[in-house]
Amino acid sequence: MSSIHILGIDLGKHSFHAVAHNYSGKEVLRRKYNRNQLLKFIVNLEPTTIAFEACGGAHWLARKCSEFGHRVRLIPPQYVKPYVKSNKNDFIDAAAIAEAASRPSMRFVAVKSEEAQVIAAIHRVRNAYVKERTACMSRIGAILLEFGLSFPRGHAKMKVLFQWLAEQNQSLPKSLMTELISIHEHYSYLNEKVKCQDQKLQAIVGNNYQAQLLKTVPGIGDLTATLCVADVSSANNFSNGRDMAAWLGLVPRQFSTGGKTKLLSMSKRGNKQLRTLFIHGARAVLSRLETAGKVFGDWLVNLRASKPFNVVVVALANKLARIAWAVLYHRQAFKAA
């Protein structure tokens, strides 16, 4: 086993397929393991480079491998695909991972800490509650529409649903009212769950210095700050703020050829959830251009006067992402010019 240079592992829920290459690139191991067998194999393996795709369970296994003295390389799945030869199976995928990890120009994903994964889990649970709450509101509206009532949008009206129904002076079947009461109770329950998740994130911000620094940037609140801490982890993962903005998908797609530069619409690559939060933060700043927007100077005012609203939103979101990188990198609070 001392001849192993790179070990590529195709991760699964119960089975793990490993392919190892030596220093000349020749395959020296091809084996299938279950979870316990894989951990035992890694413990007894001499320190080497272990690579696998950045997918479910990858960060946990990466931390385990690092504890055992190995050098871990997480690769985005889209960068492994070009190295898959011929047909697809788990061993071919593992060999492609090992091949991709050997490329000197390959881009890798930083390993997340346990704390970062916990914060990301809190965000995922919160998003699930929000989606379920939105579905619950739509369900109530659809039921009422079947009985000739067009219910207004928004949480303000939903919270006073039965008062609104009383004002309509239209009789509804008792059995229907029973169903509406049941659904509305579920809506109220989801509201409490979302508030509970928000309180957890506020507590994290109170105990996390990086999140507190990020909150000094206009347009960045508890949600964006905590998710930045979880997903970005370290600003050293990016060489500059532009790289971070590109990673978030807040830059134009490029389709240039023949020496002619052609920029298209926003790429929307990378972290969708964090990109969405930066977009919402930019919208919040633009809604208060006279107050919060002042910190960005004449640049934002002139851009708003000459460009469409959505273009300005994306441009400001890009700027917010670059400022967030600078705040994390220099560990200093945001200061307006």
XYZ file of C-alpha atoms in Angstrom:
337
model
C 0.000 0.000 0.000
C 3.000 2.319 0.278
C 2.922 2.775 -3.522
C -0.446 4.548 -3.403
C -0.205 8.158 -4.520
C -3.896 9.060 -4.929
C -6.899 7.124 -3.646
C -10.174 7.965 -5.409
C -13.382 6.987 -3.606
C -16.876 6.950 -5.089
C -19.124 7.676 -2.111
C -22.415 5.911 -1.523
C -24.901 5.450 1.288
C -23.797 1.941 2.212
C -21.069 0.985 -0.271
C -17.843 2.786 -1.184
C -15.779 1.956 -4.277
C -12.079 2.774 -4.100
C -9.489 2.958 -6.886
C -5.846 3.808 -6.116
C -3.151 5.078 -8.490
C 0.577 4.958 -7.893
C 3.028 7.777 -8.678
C 3.189 6.802 -12.359
C -0.618 6.861 -12.672
C -1.038 3.090 -12.814
C -3.960 1.487 -11.002
C -2.772 -0.518 -7.986
C -6.022 -1.095 -6.064
C -9.681 -1.595 -6.938
C -11.936 -2.598 -4.080
C -15.430 -2.193 -2.642
C -16.000 -1.439 1.068
C -18.859 -0.806 3.437
C -18.622 2.167 5.798
C -16.838 0.361 8.665
C -14.450 -1.437 6.324
C -13.527 1.829 4.630
C -12.696 3.529 7.928
C -10.517 0.576 8.985
C -8.730 0.652 5.623
C -8.079 4.394 5.859
C -6.765 4.085 9.430
C -4.187 1.462 8.385
C -3.244 3.266 5.158
C -0.030 5.276 5.127
C -0.600 9.048 4.757
C -1.543 9.793 1.153
C -3.917 11.900 -0.953
C -7.568 10.821 -0.776
C -10.046 12.349 -3.221
C -13.803 12.124 -3.606
C -16.656 14.220 -4.903
C -18.137 17.018 -2.767
C -21.516 15.408 -2.081
C -23.610 14.145 0.835
C -21.386 12.886 3.658
C -18.196 14.089 1.950
C -17.246 16.698 4.538
C -17.675 14.251 7.438
C -15.448 11.691 5.727
C -12.950 14.426 4.821
C -12.600 15.384 8.477
C -12.136 11.722 9.406
C -9.409 11.264 6.779
C -7.640 14.416 7.977
C -7.668 13.070 11.536
C -5.865 9.960 10.276
C -3.150 12.097 8.681
C -4.273 11.995 5.049
C -4.429 14.860 2.580
C -8.036 15.310 1.434
C -9.212 16.665 -1.923
C -12.920 17.361 -2.508
C -13.807 17.832 -6.171
C -17.017 19.358 -7.589
C -18.908 16.578 -9.445
C -19.055 18.576 -12.688
C -15.232 18.617 -12.822
C -15.042 14.820 -12.515
C -17.442 14.043 -15.361
C -14.968 14.759 -18.223
C -12.639 12.053 -16.842
C -15.284 9.295 -16.888
C -14.283 6.848 -19.597
C -16.782 4.878 -21.681
C -19.695 3.446 -19.692
C -20.514 4.489 -16.148
C -20.208 2.406 -13.008
C -18.933 3.004 -9.491
C -15.378 1.808 -10.136
C -15.127 3.918 -13.291
C -16.337 6.916 -11.266
C -13.704 6.249 -8.578
C -10.984 6.014 -11.235
C -12.194 9.288 -12.760
C -12.006 10.951 -9.327
C -8.424 9.756 -8.854
C -7.521 10.965 -12.349
C -9.140 14.369 -11.816
C -7.402 14.853 -8.453
C -4.005 14.349 -10.108
C -4.477 17.346 -12.427
C -2.411 20.353 -11.229
C -5.032 22.853 -12.449
C -7.978 21.125 -10.755
C -10.177 23.200 -8.460
C -11.081 21.774 -5.074
C -13.736 22.423 -2.434
C -12.687 23.484 1.066
C -13.611 21.042 3.827
C -16.327 22.393 6.119
C -16.038 22.297 9.878
C -18.652 20.606 12.039
C -19.927 24.007 13.218
C -20.356 25.203 9.632
C -22.374 22.107 8.764
C -24.619 22.647 11.798
C -25.341 26.240 10.697
C -26.099 25.019 7.175
C -28.453 22.398 8.632
C -30.336 25.081 10.592
C -30.760 27.042 7.355
C -32.017 23.981 5.475
C -34.578 23.204 8.177
C -35.719 26.833 8.173
C -36.101 26.829 4.379
C -38.159 23.645 4.609
C -40.508 25.281 7.125
C -40.831 28.389 4.942
C -41.675 26.302 1.852
C -44.205 24.272 3.811
C -45.750 27.464 5.200
C -46.051 28.945 1.692
C -47.716 25.732 0.488
C -50.100 25.905 3.445
C -51.111 29.477 2.566
C -51.623 28.540 -1.080
C -53.748 25.575 0.004
C -56.052 27.814 2.045
C -56.372 30.266 -0.841
C -57.179 27.489 -3.314
C -59.849 25.992 -1.038
C -61.557 29.347 -0.557
C -61.438 30.051 -4.284
C -63.442 26.862 -4.867
C -66.206 28.465 -2.785
C -66.129 31.819 -4.569
C -63.825 33.704 -2.186
C -60.610 35.298 -3.463
C -58.346 35.492 -0.419
C -55.746 38.331 -0.411
C -52.048 37.498 -0.355
C -49.702 38.052 2.565
C -49.146 36.985 6.148
C -51.022 39.968 7.548
C -54.315 38.708 6.059
C -53.542 35.059 6.772
C -53.132 35.744 10.489
C -56.660 37.230 10.605
C -58.199 34.649 8.258
C -61.387 34.041 10.222
C -61.995 37.734 10.847
C -61.712 38.274 7.079
C -64.152 35.416 6.451
C -66.665 36.961 8.870
C -66.487 40.262 6.999
C -67.404 38.582 3.697
C -70.950 37.802 4.855
C -70.906 34.475 3.032
C -71.904 31.245 4.741
C -69.546 28.301 4.444
C -70.203 24.638 5.352
C -69.303 23.749 8.940
C -67.165 20.835 7.768
C -65.192 23.234 5.574
C -64.621 25.578 8.514
C -63.288 22.628 10.473
C -60.759 21.943 7.722
C -59.771 25.610 7.552
C -59.227 25.709 11.312
C -56.992 22.637 11.079
C -54.907 24.098 8.232
C -54.654 27.501 9.919
C -53.401 25.861 13.121
C -50.715 24.157 11.046
C -49.840 27.536 9.517
C -49.462 29.061 12.992
C -47.317 26.102 14.048
C -45.003 26.638 11.060
C -44.758 30.345 11.913
C -43.515 29.427 15.377
C -41.000 26.978 13.908
C -39.601 29.621 11.554
C -39.274 32.051 14.487
C -37.476 29.354 16.477
C -34.951 28.852 13.659
C -34.447 32.625 13.426
C -33.692 32.749 17.157
C -31.098 30.005 16.742
C -29.391 31.992 13.984
C -29.484 35.177 16.085
C -27.788 33.288 18.920
C -25.092 32.092 16.511
C -24.474 35.661 15.344
C -24.126 36.756 18.974
C -21.370 34.184 19.537
C -19.592 34.422 16.175
C -17.181 37.305 15.555
C -17.136 36.850 11.753
C -20.931 37.016 11.555
C -20.934 40.199 13.641
C -18.435 41.792 11.251
C -20.562 40.828 8.243
C -23.638 42.430 9.781
C -21.902 45.817 9.626
C -22.374 45.719 5.834
C -25.686 47.315 4.709
C -27.958 44.657 3.217
C -26.469 41.773 5.228
C -28.543 40.473 8.129
C -28.560 37.395 10.341
C -29.476 34.968 7.535
C -26.812 36.133 5.083
C -24.128 36.507 7.752
C -24.579 33.029 9.202
C -24.810 31.353 5.798
C -21.633 33.159 4.696
C -19.853 31.829 7.766
C -21.143 28.316 7.021
C -20.581 28.126 3.260
C -17.596 30.422 2.708
C -15.836 29.237 5.890
C -12.574 31.038 5.141
C -11.970 34.001 2.840
C -8.602 32.429 1.983
C -10.503 29.957 -0.205
C -10.783 32.796 -2.753
C -7.927 34.897 -4.106
C -10.094 38.033 -4.168
C -13.656 39.313 -3.922
C -14.258 38.852 -7.639
C -13.641 35.127 -7.320
C -16.199 34.899 -4.534
C -18.776 36.834 -6.590
C -18.124 34.497 -9.533
C -18.492 31.470 -7.223
C -21.906 32.814 -6.197
C -22.966 33.218 -9.835
C -23.269 37.010 -9.627
C -21.277 37.618 -12.818
C -22.223 37.444 -16.521
C -21.861 34.206 -18.447
C -19.171 34.529 -21.094
C -19.355 33.158 -24.624
C -16.315 34.650 -26.337
C -14.618 33.380 -29.465
C -12.435 34.722 -32.261
C -11.152 37.508 -30.046
C -14.667 38.907 -29.587
C -15.891 39.216 -26.031
C -19.555 38.369 -25.529
C -21.133 38.658 -22.067
C -24.555 37.133 -21.486
C -26.979 37.156 -18.555
C -26.089 36.313 -14.958
C -24.440 32.894 -14.717
C -26.438 31.703 -11.647
C -23.710 29.200 -10.849
C -22.516 28.061 -7.471
C -24.333 28.590 -4.186
C -27.970 29.329 -5.041
C -29.170 29.958 -1.488
C -26.428 32.427 -0.613
C -26.782 34.178 -3.980
C -30.520 34.610 -3.316
C -29.826 36.187 0.075
C -27.372 38.670 -1.434
C -29.967 39.564 -4.092
C -32.604 40.159 -1.399
C -30.089 42.231 0.570
C -29.452 44.390 -2.492
C -33.200 44.884 -2.957
C -33.484 45.970 0.677
C -30.738 48.577 0.197
C -32.340 49.915 -2.993
C -35.681 50.256 -1.209
C -33.953 52.727 1.159
C -31.701 54.488 -1.315
C -31.773 57.777 0.621
C -30.524 56.160 3.858
C -28.861 52.735 3.473
C -27.869 53.459 -0.133
C -25.859 56.555 0.859
C -22.915 54.475 2.044
C -22.250 53.379 -1.559
C -21.922 56.956 -2.772
C -22.818 58.360 -6.169
C -22.014 55.049 -7.879
C -25.299 53.495 -6.801
C -27.370 56.638 -7.416
C -26.005 57.079 -10.948
C -26.417 53.377 -11.721
C -30.033 53.432 -10.528
C -30.726 56.442 -12.755
C -29.235 54.883 -15.897
C -29.928 51.126 -15.639
C -33.007 48.913 -15.177
C -33.881 47.991 -11.593
C -32.943 44.287 -11.803
C -29.585 45.103 -13.392
C -28.829 47.446 -10.505
C -29.898 44.773 -8.000
C -27.441 42.220 -9.420
C -24.643 44.799 -9.626
C -25.194 45.763 -5.986
C -25.401 42.116 -4.918
C -22.052 41.557 -6.641
C -20.607 44.509 -4.730
C -22.024 43.219 -1.435
C -20.407 39.820 -2.032
C -17.035 41.442 -2.709
C -17.356 43.622 0.399
C -18.274 40.522 2.428
C -15.097 38.816 1.199
C -13.006 41.848 2.190
C -14.601 41.951 5.651
C -13.870 38.246 6.183
C -10.351 38.449 4.760
C -9.187 41.537 6.681
C -11.329 40.788 9.762
C -12.447 44.404 9.958
C -15.924 45.907 10.155
C -17.298 47.664 7.080
C -16.589 51.386 6.948
C -18.406 53.642 4.513
C -16.225 55.827 2.311
